[in-house]
Coordinates of C-alpha atoms and ligand atoms in Angstrom, one line a residue:
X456 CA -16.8 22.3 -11.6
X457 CA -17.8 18.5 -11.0
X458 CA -16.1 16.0 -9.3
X459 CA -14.7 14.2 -12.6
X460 CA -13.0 17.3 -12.8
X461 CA -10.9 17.4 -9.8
X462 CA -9.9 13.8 -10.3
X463 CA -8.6 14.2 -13.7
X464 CA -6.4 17.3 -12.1
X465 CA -5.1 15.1 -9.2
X466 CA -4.6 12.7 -11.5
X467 CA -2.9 15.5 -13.8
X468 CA -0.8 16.7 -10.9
X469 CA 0.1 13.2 -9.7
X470 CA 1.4 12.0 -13.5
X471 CA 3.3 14.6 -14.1
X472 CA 5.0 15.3 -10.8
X473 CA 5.7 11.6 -11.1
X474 CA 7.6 12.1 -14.5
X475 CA 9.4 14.8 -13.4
X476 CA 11.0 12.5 -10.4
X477 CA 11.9 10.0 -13.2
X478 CA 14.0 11.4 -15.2
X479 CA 15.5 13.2 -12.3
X480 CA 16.5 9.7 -11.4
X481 CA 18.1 9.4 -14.8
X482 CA 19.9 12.1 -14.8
X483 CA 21.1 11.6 -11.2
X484 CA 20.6 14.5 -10.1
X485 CA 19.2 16.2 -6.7
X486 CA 15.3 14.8 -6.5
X487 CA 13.3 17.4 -6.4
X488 CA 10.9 16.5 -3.2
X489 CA 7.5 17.7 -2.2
X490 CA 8.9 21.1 -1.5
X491 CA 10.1 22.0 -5.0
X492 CA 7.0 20.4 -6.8
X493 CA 4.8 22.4 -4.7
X494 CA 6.8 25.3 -6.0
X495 CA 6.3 24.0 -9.0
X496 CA 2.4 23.6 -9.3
X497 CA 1.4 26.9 -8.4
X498 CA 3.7 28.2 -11.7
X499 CA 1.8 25.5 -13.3
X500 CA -1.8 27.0 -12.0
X501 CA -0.5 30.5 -13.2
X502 CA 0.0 29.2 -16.6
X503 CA -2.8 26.9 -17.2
X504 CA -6.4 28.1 -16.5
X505 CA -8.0 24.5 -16.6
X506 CA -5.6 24.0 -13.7
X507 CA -6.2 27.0 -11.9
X508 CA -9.8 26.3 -11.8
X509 CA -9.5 23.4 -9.6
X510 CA -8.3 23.5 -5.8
X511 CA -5.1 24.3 -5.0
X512 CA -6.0 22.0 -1.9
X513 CA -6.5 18.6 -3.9
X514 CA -3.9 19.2 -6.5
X515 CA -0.8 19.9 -3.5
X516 CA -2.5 16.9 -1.5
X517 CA -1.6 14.7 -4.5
X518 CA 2.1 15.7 -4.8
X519 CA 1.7 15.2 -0.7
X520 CA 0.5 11.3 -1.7
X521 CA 2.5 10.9 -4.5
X522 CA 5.5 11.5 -2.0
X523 CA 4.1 9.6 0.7
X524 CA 4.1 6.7 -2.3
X525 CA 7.7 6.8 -2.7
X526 CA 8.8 7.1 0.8
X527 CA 6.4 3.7 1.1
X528 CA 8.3 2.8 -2.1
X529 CA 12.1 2.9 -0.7
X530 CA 10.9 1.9 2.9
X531 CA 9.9 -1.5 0.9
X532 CA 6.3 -2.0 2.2
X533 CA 4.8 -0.8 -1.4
X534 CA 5.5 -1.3 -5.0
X535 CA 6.6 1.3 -7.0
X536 CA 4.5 4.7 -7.6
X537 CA 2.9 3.8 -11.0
X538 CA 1.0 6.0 -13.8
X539 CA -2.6 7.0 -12.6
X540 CA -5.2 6.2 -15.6
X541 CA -8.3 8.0 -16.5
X542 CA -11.4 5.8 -15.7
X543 CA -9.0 3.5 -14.0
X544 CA -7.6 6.0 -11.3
X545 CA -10.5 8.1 -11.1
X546 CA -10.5 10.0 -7.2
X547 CA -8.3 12.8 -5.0
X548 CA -7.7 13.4 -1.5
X549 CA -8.7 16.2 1.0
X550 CA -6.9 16.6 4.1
X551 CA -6.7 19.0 6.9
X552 CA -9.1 22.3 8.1
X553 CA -10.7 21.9 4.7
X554 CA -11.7 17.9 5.0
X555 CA -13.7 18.9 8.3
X556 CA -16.6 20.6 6.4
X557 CA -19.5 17.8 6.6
X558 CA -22.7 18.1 7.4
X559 CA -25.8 15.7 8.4
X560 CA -28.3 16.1 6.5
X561 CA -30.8 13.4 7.9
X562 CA -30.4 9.8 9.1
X563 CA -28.9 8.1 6.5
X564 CA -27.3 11.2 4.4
X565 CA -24.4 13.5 4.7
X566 CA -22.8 16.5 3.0
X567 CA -19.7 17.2 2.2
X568 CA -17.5 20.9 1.2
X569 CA -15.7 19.6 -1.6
X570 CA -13.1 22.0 -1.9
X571 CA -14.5 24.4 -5.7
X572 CA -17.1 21.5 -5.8
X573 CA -19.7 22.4 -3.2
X574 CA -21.6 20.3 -1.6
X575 CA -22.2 16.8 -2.0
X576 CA -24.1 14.7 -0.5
X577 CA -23.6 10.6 0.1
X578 CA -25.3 7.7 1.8
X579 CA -23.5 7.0 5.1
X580 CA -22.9 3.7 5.3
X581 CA -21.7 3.2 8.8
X582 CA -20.9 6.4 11.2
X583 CA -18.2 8.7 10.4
X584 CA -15.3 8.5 12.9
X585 CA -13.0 10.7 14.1
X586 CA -11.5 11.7 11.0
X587 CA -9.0 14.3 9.7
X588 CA -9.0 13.3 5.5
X589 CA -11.4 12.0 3.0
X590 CA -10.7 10.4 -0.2
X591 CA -13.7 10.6 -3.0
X592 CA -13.5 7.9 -6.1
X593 CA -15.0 6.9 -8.2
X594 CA -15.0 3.1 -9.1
X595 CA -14.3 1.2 -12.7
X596 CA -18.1 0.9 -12.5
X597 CA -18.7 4.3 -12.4
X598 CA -20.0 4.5 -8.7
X599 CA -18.6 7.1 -6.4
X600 CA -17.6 6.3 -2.9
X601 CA -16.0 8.7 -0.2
X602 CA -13.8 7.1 2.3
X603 CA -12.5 9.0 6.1
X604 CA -9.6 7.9 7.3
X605 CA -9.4 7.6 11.0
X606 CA -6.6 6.3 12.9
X607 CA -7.5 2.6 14.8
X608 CA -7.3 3.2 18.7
X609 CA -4.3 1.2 19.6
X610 CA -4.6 -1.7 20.5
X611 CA -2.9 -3.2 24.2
X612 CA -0.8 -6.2 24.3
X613 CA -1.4 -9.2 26.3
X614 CA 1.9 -7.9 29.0
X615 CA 3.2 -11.1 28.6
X616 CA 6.4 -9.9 26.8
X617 CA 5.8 -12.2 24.0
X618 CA 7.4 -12.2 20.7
X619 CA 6.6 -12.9 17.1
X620 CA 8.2 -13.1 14.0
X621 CA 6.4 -12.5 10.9
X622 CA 7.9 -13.1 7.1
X623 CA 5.8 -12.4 4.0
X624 CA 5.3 -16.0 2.4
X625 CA 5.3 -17.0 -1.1
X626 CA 2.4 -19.6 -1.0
X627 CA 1.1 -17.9 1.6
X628 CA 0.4 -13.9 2.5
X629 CA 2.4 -14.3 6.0
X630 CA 3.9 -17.0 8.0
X631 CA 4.6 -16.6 11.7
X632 CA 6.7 -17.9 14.0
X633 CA 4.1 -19.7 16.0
X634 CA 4.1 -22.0 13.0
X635 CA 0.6 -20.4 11.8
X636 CA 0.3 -19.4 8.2
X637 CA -2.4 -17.2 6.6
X638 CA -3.6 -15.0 3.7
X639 CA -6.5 -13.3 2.1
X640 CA -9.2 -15.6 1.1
X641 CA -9.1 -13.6 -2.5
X642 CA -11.3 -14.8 -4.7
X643 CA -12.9 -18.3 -4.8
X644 CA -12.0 -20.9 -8.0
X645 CA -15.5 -20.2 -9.3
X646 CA -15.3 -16.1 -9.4
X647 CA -11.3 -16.1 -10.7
X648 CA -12.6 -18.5 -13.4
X649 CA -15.0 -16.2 -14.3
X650 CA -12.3 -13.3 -14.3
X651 CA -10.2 -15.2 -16.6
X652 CA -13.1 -16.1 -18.7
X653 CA -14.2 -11.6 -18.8
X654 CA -10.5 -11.5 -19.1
X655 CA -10.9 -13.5 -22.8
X656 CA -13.9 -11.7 -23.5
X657 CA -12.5 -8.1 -23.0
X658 CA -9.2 -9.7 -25.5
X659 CA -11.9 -9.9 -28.2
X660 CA -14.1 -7.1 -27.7
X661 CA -13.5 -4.1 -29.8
X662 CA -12.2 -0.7 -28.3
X663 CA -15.3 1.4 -27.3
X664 CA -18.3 -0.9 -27.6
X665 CA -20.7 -1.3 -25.2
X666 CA -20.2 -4.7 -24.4
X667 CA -16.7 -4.2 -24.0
X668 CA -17.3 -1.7 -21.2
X669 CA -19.8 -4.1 -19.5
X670 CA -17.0 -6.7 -19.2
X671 CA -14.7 -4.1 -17.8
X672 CA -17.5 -3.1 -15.0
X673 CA -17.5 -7.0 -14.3
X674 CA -14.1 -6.9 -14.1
X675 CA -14.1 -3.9 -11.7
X676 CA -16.6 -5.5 -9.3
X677 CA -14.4 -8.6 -9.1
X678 CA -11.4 -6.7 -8.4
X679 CA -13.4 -5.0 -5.9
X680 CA -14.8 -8.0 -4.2
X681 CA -11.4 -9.2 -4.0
X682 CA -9.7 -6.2 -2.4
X683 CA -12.1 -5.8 0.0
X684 CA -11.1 -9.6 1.1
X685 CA -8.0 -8.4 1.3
X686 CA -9.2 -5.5 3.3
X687 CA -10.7 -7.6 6.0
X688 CA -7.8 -9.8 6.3
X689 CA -5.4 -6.8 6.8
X690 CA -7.5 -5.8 9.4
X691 CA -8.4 -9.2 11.2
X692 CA -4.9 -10.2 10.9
X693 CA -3.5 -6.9 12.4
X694 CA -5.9 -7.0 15.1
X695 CA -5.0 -10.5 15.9
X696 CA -1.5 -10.0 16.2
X697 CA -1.6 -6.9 18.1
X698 CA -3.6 -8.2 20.6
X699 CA -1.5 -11.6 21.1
X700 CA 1.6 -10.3 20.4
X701 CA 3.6 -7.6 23.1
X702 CA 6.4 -7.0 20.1
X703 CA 5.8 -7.5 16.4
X704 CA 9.4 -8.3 14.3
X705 CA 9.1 -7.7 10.7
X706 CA 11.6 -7.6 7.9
X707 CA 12.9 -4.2 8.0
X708 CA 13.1 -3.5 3.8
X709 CA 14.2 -0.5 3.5
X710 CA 17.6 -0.9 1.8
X711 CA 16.3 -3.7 0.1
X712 CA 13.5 -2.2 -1.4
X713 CA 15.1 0.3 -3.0
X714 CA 18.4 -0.8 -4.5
X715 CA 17.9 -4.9 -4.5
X716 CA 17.4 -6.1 -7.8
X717 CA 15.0 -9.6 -7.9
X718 CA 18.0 -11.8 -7.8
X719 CA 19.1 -9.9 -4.6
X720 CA 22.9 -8.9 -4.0
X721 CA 25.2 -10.8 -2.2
X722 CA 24.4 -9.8 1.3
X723 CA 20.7 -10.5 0.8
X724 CA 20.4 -13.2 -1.9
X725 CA 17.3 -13.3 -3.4
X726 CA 14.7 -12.0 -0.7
X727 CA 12.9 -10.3 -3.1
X728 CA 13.1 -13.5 -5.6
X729 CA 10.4 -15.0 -3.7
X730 CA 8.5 -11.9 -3.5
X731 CA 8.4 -11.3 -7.1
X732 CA 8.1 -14.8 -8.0
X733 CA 4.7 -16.6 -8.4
X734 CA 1.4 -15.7 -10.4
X735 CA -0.3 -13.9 -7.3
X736 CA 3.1 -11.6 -6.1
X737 CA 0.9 -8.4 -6.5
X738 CA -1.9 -9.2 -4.5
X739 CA 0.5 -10.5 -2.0
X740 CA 2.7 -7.3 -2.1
X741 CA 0.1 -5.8 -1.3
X742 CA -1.6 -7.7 1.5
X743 CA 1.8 -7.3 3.1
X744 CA 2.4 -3.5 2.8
X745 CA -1.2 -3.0 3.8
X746 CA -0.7 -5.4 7.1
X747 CA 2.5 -3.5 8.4
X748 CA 1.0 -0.4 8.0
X749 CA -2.3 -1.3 10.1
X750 CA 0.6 -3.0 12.4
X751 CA 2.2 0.3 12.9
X752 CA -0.7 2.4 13.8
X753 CA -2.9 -0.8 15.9
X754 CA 0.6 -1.4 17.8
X755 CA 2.6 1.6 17.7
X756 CA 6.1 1.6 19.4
X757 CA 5.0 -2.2 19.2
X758 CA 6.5 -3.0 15.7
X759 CA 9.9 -3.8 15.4
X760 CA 12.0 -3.8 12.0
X761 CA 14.4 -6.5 11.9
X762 CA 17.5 -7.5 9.1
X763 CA 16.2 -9.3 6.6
X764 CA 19.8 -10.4 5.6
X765 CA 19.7 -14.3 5.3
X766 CA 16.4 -14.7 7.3
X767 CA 15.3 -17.4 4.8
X768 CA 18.6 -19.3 4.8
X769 CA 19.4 -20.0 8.5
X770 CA 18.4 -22.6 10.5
X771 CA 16.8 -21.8 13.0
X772 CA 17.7 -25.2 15.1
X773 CA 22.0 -24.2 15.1
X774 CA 21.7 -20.8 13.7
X775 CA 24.2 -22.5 10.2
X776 CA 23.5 -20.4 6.6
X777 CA 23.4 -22.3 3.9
X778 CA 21.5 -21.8 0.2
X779 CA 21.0 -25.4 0.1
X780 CA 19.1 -26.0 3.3
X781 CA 16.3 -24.5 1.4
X782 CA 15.1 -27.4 -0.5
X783 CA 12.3 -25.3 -2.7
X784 CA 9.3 -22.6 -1.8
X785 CA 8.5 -24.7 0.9
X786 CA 10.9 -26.7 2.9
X787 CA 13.7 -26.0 4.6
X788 CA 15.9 -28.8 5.6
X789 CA 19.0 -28.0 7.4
X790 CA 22.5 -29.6 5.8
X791 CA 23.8 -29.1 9.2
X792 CA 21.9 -30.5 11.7
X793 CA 18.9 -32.2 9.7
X794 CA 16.5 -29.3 11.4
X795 CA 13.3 -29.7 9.3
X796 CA 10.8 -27.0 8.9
X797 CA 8.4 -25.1 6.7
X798 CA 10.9 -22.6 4.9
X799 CA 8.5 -19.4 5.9
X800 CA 7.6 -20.4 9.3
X801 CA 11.2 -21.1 9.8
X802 CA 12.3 -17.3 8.3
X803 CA 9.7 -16.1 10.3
X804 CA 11.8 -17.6 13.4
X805 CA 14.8 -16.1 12.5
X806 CA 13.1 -12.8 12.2
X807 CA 11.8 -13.4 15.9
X808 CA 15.0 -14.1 17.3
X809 CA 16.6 -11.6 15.8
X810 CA 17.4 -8.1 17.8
X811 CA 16.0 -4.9 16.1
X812 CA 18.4 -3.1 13.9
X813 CA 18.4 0.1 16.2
X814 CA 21.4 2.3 14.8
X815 CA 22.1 0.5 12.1
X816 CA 24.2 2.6 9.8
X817 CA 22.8 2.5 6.7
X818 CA 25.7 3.9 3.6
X819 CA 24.0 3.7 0.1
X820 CA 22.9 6.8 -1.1
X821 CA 22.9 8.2 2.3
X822 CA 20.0 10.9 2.0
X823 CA 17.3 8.9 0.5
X824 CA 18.2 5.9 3.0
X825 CA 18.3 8.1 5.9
X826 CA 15.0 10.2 4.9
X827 CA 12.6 6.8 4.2
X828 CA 14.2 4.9 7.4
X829 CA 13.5 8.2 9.8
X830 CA 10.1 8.4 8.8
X831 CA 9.6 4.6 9.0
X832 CA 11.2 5.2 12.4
X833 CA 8.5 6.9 14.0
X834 CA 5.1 5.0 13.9
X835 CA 3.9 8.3 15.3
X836 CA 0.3 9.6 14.8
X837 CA 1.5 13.1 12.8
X838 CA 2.8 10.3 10.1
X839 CA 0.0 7.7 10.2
X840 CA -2.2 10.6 9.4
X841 CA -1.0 11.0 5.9
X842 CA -0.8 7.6 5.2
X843 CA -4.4 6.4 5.7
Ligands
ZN2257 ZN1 20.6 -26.5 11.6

């Protein structure tokens, strides 16, 4: 069996697994979780040999990841568990006893047990740490890359008891409450020209020519270039913070996530507005669900999920809420007491000051709300192991 193989039935697995919880959802039903779908794949595997061939490992680990991805969904650090595409979503996950068979081969090469694979060996690009999982995929240009996920060593604070406040930005990935701003360098003018201009190309090219595939595998190494920006950012900025900073606040999204629409609800008017607004919303969605993750595991017991109930609508000066004190993206001017700020470093403020929502009863549709918070809850290692 090769590796294409074992993608396509994560893939397989994931797609329709994902299905399935859809129009659950519609009908309004009970949801059937990880448990049931488990239940359900090896019925599947009984009835379709091309299944069966494949592990039984890789195709549970993606209803594992597919229900990690919804948890991540209605905790409000991720979008949306979306369709996986062949050639697009091309890779699967091994985790546990099974992940542990590697081998060295010589200096620069390993092997690796792929679970009904056998061995296969890659370039190491840096020394393999302490891992427990490996994801193998393969990229839109075709190459194949294995990844082990380790967990950071946390990081200490500074003991100085300091706080921070950080708000996801609109112009910006993050703003914090020490007034600084930053974001993923993404790609420069000149490369996300030339995307728009491959962009144009691929418009015009016909549906299975070669030159329409080389634009794609330009595209892919852009996209590339510019996720592994993001990458490095996640991580400086993580690092950073967790080493300044004795308590991290953060929006806590949870309810949000799952049940506010873009225009927001009463209580929490348009948080998510500014989130989905703007051309570059994705790659900042995901620059931000990215960094409080890395938070979580660099600072554990560290990061503290706050209301995000009017953050971007109070002053921050004498504490008044009012719509119009937000000028636009940007300013915030306060109708009260003429307290002028940047809007996000003032939210980011608010967030600071604000206690941690420890008990905080949360009523719509109890189960789901409870089940996502509990897990967010915990920024214990047993979790952070799955997520990686
Ligand atoms: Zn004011």
């Amino acid at each position: 069996m090769l590796l294409l193989d074992a993608c396509g039935h994560a893939r397989y697995v994931w797609n329709l697994a994902l299905e399935q919880r859809l129009m659950w959802e519609r009908w309004k039903g009970p949801t059937p979780g990880y448990n049931g779908q488990a239940a359900q794949l090896t019925e599947a595997r009984r009835a379709s040999p091309w299944l069966a061939q494949g592990s039984q490992t890789v195709q549970q680990q993606a209803l594992r990841d597919l229900d990690q991805a919804w948890r991540n969904f209605f905790a409000g650090t991720h979008a949306r568990p979306t369709w996986r595409k062949r050639g697009r979503h091309e890779g699967f996950r091994v985790v546990g006893a099974q992940a542990l068979r590697v081998r060295q081969d010589n200096r620069r090469w390993s092997s690796v047990l792929v679970p009904k694979v056998g061995w296969v060996a890659f370039r190491r690009s840096r020394d393999l740490p302490d891992f427990r999982s490996y994801r193998v995929t393969r990229d839109r240009s075709g190459r194949w890359h294995i990844a082990f996920a380790a967990i950071p060593d946390p990081i200490p604070g500074p003991g100085t008891g300091q706080v921070v406040g950080v708000d996801r930005g609109v112009a910006v990935a993050v703003a914090l409450s020490d007034a600084t701003m930053t974001s993923s360098a993404g790609l420069r003018a000149k490369e996300a020209e030339r995307r728009l201009r491959l962009q144009r190309q691929l418009a015009r090219q016909r549906k299975g020519s070669n030159r329409r595939s080389r634009t794609k595998a330009a595209l892919a190494r852009l996209a590339a270039r510019e996720a592994d920006r993001r990458k490095d950012w996640v991580e400086k900025t993580s690092t950073g913070l967790a080493r300044r900073f004795d308590v991290i606040r953060v929006e806590d999204l949870n309810v949000c996530g799952m049940t506010c629409s873009a225009r927001g609800t009463l209580e929490k008017p348009g948080r998510n507005v500014r989130a989905k607004a703007g051309l570059n919303r994705g790659v900042l969605a995901a620059g931000w669900g990215q960094l409080v993750t890395r938070l979580e595991q660099k600072a554990p017991g560290r990061v503290q999920r706050v209301d995000p109930a009017f953050t971007s609508l109070t002053c921050n000066a004498c504490k008044a809420v009012d719509p119009r004190s937000r000028k636009n993206q940007a300013d915030f001017e306060c109708t009260s007491c003429g307290h002028q700020a940047n809007a996000d470093v003032n939210a980011a403020r608010n967030i600071r000051d604000r206690e941690p929502a420890v008990g905080r009863t949360v009523a719509a549709r109890g189960d789901r709300a409870t089940s996502a918070r509990s897990v967010k809850r915990e920024p214990q290692r047993a979790r952070l192991l799955t997520v990686a």
